[in-house]
Short mmCIF file of C-alpha atoms in Angstrom, two decimals:
data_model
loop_
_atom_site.label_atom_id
_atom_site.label_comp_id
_atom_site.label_asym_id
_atom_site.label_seq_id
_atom_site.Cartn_x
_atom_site.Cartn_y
_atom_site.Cartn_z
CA UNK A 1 8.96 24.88 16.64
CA UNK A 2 10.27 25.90 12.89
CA UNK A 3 9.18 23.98 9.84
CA UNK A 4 13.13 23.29 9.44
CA UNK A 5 13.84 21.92 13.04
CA UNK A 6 11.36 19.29 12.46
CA UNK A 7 12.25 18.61 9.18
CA UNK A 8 15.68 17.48 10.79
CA UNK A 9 13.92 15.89 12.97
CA UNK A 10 11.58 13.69 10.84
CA UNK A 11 14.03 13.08 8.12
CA UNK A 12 14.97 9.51 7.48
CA UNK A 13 18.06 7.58 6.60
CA UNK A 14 17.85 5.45 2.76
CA UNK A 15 19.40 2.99 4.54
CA UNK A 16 16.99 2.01 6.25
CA UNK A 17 14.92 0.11 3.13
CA UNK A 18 17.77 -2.27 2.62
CA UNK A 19 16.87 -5.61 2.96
CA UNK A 20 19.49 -7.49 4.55
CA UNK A 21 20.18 -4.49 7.20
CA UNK A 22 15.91 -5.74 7.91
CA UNK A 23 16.87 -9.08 7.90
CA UNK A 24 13.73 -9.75 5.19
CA UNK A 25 14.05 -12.93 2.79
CA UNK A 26 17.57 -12.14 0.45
CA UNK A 27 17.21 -14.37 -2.73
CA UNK A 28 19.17 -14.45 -6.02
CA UNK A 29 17.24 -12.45 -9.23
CA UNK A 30 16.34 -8.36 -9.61
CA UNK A 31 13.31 -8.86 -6.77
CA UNK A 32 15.32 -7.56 -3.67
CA UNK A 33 16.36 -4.56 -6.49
CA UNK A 34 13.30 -3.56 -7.77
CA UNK A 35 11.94 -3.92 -4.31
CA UNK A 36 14.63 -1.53 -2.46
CA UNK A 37 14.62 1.20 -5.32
CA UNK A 38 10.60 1.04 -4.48
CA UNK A 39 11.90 2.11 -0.50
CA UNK A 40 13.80 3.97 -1.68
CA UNK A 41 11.80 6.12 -3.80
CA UNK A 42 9.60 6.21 -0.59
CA UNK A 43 12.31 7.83 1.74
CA UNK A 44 12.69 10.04 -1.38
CA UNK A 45 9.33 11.97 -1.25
CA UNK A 46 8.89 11.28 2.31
CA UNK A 47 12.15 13.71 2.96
CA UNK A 48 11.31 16.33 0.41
CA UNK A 49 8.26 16.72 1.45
CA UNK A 50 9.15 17.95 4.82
CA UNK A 51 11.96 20.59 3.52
CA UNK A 52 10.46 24.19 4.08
CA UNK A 53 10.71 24.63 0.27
CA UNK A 54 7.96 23.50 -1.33
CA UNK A 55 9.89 23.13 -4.55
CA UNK A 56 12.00 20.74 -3.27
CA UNK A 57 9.60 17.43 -3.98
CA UNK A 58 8.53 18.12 -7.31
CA UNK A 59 12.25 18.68 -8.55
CA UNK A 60 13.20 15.12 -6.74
CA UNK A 61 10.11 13.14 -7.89
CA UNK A 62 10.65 14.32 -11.34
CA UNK A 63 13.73 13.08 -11.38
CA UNK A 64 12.97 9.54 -10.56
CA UNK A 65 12.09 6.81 -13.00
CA UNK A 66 8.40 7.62 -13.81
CA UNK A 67 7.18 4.10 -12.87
CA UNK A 68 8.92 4.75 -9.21
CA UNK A 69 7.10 8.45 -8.68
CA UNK A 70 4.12 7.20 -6.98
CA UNK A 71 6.01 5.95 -3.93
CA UNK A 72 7.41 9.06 -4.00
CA UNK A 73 4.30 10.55 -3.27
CA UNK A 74 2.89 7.94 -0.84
CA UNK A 75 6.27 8.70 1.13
CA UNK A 76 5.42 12.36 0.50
CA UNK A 77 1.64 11.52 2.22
CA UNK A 78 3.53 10.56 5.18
CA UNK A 79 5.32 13.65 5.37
CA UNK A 80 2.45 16.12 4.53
CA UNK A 81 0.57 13.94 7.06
CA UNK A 82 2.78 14.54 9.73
CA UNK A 83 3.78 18.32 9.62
CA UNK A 84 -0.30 18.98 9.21
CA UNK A 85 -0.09 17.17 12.83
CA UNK A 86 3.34 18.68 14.43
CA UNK A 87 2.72 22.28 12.87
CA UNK A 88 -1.25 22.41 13.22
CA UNK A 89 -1.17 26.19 12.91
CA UNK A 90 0.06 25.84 9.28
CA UNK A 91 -1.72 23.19 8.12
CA UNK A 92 -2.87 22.21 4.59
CA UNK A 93 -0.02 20.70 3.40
CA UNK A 94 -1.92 17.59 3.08
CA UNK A 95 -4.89 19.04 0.44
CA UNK A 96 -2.29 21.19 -1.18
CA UNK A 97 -0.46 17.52 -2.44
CA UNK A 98 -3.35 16.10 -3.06
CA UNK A 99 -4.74 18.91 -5.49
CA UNK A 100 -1.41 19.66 -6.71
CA UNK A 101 1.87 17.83 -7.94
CA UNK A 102 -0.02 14.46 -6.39
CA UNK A 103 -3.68 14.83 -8.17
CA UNK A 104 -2.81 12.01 -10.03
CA UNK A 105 -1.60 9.65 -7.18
CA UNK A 106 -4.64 9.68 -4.79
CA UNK A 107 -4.93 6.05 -3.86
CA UNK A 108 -0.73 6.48 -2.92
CA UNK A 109 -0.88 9.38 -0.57
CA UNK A 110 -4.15 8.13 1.17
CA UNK A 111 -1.86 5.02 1.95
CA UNK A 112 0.89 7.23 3.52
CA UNK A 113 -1.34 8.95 5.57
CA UNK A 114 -1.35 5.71 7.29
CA UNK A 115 2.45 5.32 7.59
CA UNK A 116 2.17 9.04 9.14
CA UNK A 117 -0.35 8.12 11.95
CA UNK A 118 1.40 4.64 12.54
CA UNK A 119 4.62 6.25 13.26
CA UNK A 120 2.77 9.12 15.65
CA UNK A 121 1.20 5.97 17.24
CA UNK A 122 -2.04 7.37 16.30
CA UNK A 123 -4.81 5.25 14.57
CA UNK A 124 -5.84 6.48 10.81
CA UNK A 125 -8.20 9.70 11.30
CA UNK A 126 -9.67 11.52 8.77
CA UNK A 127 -9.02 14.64 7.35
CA UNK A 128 -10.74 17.21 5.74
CA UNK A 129 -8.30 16.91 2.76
CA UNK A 130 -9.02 13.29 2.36
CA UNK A 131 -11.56 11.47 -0.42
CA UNK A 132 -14.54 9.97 1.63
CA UNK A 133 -14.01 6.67 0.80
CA UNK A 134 -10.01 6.37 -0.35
CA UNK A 135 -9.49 7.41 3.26
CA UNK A 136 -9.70 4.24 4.45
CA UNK A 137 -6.74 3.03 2.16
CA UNK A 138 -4.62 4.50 5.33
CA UNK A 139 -5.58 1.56 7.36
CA UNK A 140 -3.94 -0.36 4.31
CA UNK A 141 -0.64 2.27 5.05
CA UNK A 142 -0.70 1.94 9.10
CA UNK A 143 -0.94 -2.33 8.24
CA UNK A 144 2.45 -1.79 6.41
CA UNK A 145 4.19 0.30 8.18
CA UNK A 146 3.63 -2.22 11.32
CA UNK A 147 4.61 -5.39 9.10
CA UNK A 148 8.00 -3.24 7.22
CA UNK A 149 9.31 -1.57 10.85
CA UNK A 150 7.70 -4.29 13.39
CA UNK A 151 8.29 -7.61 11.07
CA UNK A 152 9.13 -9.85 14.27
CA UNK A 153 6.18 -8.74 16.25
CA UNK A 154 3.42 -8.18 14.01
CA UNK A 155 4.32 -10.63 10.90
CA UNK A 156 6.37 -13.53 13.22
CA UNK A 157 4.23 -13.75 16.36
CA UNK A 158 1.10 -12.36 14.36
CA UNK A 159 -0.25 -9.55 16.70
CA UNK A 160 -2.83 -7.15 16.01
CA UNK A 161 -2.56 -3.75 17.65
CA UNK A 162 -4.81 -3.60 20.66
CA UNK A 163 -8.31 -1.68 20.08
CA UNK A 164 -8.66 -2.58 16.42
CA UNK A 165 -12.18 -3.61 15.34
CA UNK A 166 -12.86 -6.19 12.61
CA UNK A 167 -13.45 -3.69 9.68
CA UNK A 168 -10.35 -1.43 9.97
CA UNK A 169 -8.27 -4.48 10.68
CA UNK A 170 -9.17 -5.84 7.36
CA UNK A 171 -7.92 -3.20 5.92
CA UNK A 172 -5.05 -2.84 7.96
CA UNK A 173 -4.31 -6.80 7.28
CA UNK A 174 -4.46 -5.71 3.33
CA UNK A 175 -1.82 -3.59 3.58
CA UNK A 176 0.61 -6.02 6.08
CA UNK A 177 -0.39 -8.36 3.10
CA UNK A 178 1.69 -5.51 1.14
CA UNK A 179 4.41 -5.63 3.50
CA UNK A 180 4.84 -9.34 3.38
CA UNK A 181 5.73 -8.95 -0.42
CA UNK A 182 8.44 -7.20 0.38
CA UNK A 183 9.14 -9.23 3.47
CA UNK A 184 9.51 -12.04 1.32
CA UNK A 185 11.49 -10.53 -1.24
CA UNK A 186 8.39 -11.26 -3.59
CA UNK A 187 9.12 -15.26 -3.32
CA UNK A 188 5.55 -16.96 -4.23
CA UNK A 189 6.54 -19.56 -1.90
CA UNK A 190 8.10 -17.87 0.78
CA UNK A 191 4.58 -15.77 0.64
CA UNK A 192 2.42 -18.32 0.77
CA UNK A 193 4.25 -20.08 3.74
CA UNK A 194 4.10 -17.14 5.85
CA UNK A 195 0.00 -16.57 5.11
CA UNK A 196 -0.63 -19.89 6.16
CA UNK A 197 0.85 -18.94 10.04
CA UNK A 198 -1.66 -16.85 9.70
CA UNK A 199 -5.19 -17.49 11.42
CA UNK A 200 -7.30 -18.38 8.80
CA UNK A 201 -9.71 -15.78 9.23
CA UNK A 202 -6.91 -12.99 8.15
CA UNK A 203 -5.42 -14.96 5.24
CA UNK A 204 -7.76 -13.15 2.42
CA UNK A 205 -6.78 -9.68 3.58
CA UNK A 206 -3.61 -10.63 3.37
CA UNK A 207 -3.65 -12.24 -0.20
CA UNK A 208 -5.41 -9.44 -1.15
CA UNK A 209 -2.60 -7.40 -0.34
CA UNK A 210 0.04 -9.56 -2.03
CA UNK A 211 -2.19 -9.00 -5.41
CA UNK A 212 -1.89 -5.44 -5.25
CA UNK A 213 1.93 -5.10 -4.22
CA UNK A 214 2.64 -7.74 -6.92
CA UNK A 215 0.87 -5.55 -9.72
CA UNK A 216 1.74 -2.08 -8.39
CA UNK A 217 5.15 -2.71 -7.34
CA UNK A 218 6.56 -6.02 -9.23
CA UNK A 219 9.18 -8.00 -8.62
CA UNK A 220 8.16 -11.22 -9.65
CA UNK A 221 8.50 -12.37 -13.41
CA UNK A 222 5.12 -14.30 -15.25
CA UNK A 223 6.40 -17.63 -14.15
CA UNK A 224 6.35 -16.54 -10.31
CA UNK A 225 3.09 -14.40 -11.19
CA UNK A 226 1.30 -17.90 -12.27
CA UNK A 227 3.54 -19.63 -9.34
CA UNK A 228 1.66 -17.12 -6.75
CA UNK A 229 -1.60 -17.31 -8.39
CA UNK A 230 -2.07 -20.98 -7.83
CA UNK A 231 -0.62 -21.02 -4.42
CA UNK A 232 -3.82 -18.38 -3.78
CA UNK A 233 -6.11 -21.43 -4.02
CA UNK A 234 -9.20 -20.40 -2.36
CA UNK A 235 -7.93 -16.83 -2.05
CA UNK A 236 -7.53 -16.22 -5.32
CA UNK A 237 -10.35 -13.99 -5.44
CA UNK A 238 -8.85 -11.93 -3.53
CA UNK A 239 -5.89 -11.86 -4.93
CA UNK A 240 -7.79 -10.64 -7.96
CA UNK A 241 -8.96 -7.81 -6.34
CA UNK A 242 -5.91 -6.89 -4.88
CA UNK A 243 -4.34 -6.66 -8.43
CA UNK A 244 -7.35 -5.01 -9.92
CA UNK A 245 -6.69 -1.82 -6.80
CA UNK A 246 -3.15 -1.87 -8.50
CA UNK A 247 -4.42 -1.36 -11.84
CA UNK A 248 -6.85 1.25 -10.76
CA UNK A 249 -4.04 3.21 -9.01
CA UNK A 250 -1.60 2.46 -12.21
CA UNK A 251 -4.16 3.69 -14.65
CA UNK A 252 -5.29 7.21 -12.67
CA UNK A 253 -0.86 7.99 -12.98
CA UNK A 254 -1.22 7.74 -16.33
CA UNK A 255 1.83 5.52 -16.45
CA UNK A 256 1.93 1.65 -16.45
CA UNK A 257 4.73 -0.08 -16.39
CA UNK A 258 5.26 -3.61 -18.04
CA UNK A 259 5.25 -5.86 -14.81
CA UNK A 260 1.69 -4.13 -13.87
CA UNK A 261 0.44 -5.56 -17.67
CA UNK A 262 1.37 -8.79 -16.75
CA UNK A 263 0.69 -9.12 -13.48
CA UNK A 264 -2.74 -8.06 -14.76
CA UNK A 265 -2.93 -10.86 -17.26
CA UNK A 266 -1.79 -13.50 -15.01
CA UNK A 267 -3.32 -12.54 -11.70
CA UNK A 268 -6.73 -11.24 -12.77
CA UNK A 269 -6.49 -12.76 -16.13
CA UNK A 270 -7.68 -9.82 -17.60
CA UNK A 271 -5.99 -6.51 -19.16
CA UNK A 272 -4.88 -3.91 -17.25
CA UNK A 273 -7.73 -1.25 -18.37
CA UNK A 274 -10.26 -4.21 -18.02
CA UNK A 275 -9.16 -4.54 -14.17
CA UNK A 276 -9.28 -1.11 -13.35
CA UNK A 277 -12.53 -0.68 -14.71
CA UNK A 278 -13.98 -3.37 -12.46
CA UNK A 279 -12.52 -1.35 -9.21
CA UNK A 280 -14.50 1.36 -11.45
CA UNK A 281 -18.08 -0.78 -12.23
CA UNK A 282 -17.96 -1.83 -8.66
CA UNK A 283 -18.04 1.65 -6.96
CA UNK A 284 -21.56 1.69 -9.07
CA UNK A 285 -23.05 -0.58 -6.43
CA UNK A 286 -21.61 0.73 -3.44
CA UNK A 287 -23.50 3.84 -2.97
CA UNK A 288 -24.35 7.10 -4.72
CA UNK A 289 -21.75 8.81 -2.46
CA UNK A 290 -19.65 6.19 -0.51
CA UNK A 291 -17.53 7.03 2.22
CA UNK A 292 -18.09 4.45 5.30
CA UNK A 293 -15.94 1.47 6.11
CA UNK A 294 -18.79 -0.85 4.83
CA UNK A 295 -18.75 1.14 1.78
CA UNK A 296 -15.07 0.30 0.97
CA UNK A 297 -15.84 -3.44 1.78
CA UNK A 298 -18.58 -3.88 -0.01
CA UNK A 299 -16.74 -2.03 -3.40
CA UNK A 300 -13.95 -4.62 -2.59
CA UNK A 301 -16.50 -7.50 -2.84
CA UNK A 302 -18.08 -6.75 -5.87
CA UNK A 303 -14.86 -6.47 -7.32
CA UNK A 304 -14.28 -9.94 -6.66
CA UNK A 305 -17.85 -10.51 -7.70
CA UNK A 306 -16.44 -8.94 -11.18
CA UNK A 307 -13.42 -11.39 -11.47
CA UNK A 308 -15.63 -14.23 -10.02
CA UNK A 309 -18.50 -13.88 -12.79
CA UNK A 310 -15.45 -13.34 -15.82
CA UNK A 311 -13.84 -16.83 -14.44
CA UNK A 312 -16.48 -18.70 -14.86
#
């Protein structure tokens, strides 16, 4: 099969991203906006990065709002992702993103290797292009893809793919955390309603995903921000966290947009650089080279340990 038959094939429609045709939470504001130009930006790597020209997806991501180019290139994961699976004889697409026009976007294209396996019905595998530990960020991917395309199933009756163990579907519960900010059209209380259908056992993955949608992709202004962070309550740690991954990924792009400050400041109550250097401080104590699933939970843990010891 040609690279260009199955780029018509996997090519997707913008439409698609618009809220009210996915029947997700419509409210009055520039949430829904700055949520659906996030898609859109998505669908915007994602089919670039399947053209047979190479060229093609730096041209488009350049010419998006800088602030918007990472989902760009998580969309452009996906797509990299999936022709290394469909064309296996001319694979590498995958490590040639990573080490090229996407070295500064890591954390994003591990995250749409996950949309890629979700949407082959595969669970996340690794690659050989992949970081050791960041690989298990496409859990976090896979999670939103099923809570975006499969809201009724997996976010309104709650189900968990069958065959999941604990520790992937943590992660995989972080990143439907993700999808529920968009789900909810980044409404604190709208959020928090929905979490609490949630057994209680998954409800810190999740808020841990709502901090890190909230910082990376916004939405919400510093009244919501401090709105959301009390309705946290006992999650708020994790919340924390969640905003600090944000930071971590805003600060490796080299470009940090306003609503990621203050999200910062309200969320973690800290700056944005302070944040990010806890996801950096707390990879210290994981392990001189981590790379297993209890490595990434543990470096999540001590990040909360971070924003636990600073609130005091």
């Amino acid at each position: 099969m040609s690279a260009g038959i199955v780029a018509r094939a996997l090519r997707q429609d913008p439409r698609q991203v618009d809220f009210g045709l996915r029947r997700f939470r419509l409210r009055p504001g520039p949430a829904r906006g700055v949520l659906e130009s996030a898609g859109r930006a998505f669908l915007t790597g994602l089919n670039a990065s399947i053209e047979p020209d190479p060229a093609v997806l730096g041209q488009q991501v350049s010419a998006l709002e800088p602030e918007l180019r990472g989902f760009a290139f998580e969309g452009a994961g996906m797509g990299c992702a999936l022709l290394d699976v469909l064309l296996p004889l001319r694979r590498g697409r995958l490590g040639a993103l990573l080490n090229g026009p996407a070295a500064e976007y890591p954390h994003l294209v591990h995250v749409g290797v996950g949309w890629a396996c979700a949407r082959l019905r595969l669970r996340p595998f690794r690659s050989t292009a992949t970081d050791p530990l960041l690989r298990w960020l496409a859990w976090d991917g896979y999670g939103f893809h099923q809570g975006f395309f499969h809201t009724d199933r997996v976010v309104g009756r709650r189900r968990v793919e069958p065959g999941i163990g604990r520790g992937p579907r943590q992660v995989r519960d972080q990143g439907l955390g993700r999808a529920l900010w968009f789900c909810e059209c980044a409404d604190p209380d709208g959020v928090a309603l929905r979490i609490a259908e949630f057994p209680a056992g998954r409800q810190a993955d999740l808020w841990s995903g709502i901090g890190l949608a909230a910082t990376y992709a916004g939405g919400a202004d510093a009244a919501e921000l401090a709105r959301l962070a009390d309705l946290s309550g006992t999650y708020r740690a994790h919340l924390a966290q969640g905003c600090a991954f944000a930071c971590a990924a805003r600060r490796v792009s080299g470009i940090v947009p306003a609503h990621t400050d203050k999200a910062a400041e309200v969320l973690a109550g800290a700056s944005t650089d302070v944040a990010a250097d806890w996801t950096v401080l707390a990879l210290g104590q994981c392990a001189p080279y981590p790379s297993t699933l209890a490595h990434y939970q543990r470096w999540r843990a001590e990040i909360r340990y971070l924003w636990e010891r600073k609130s005091r």
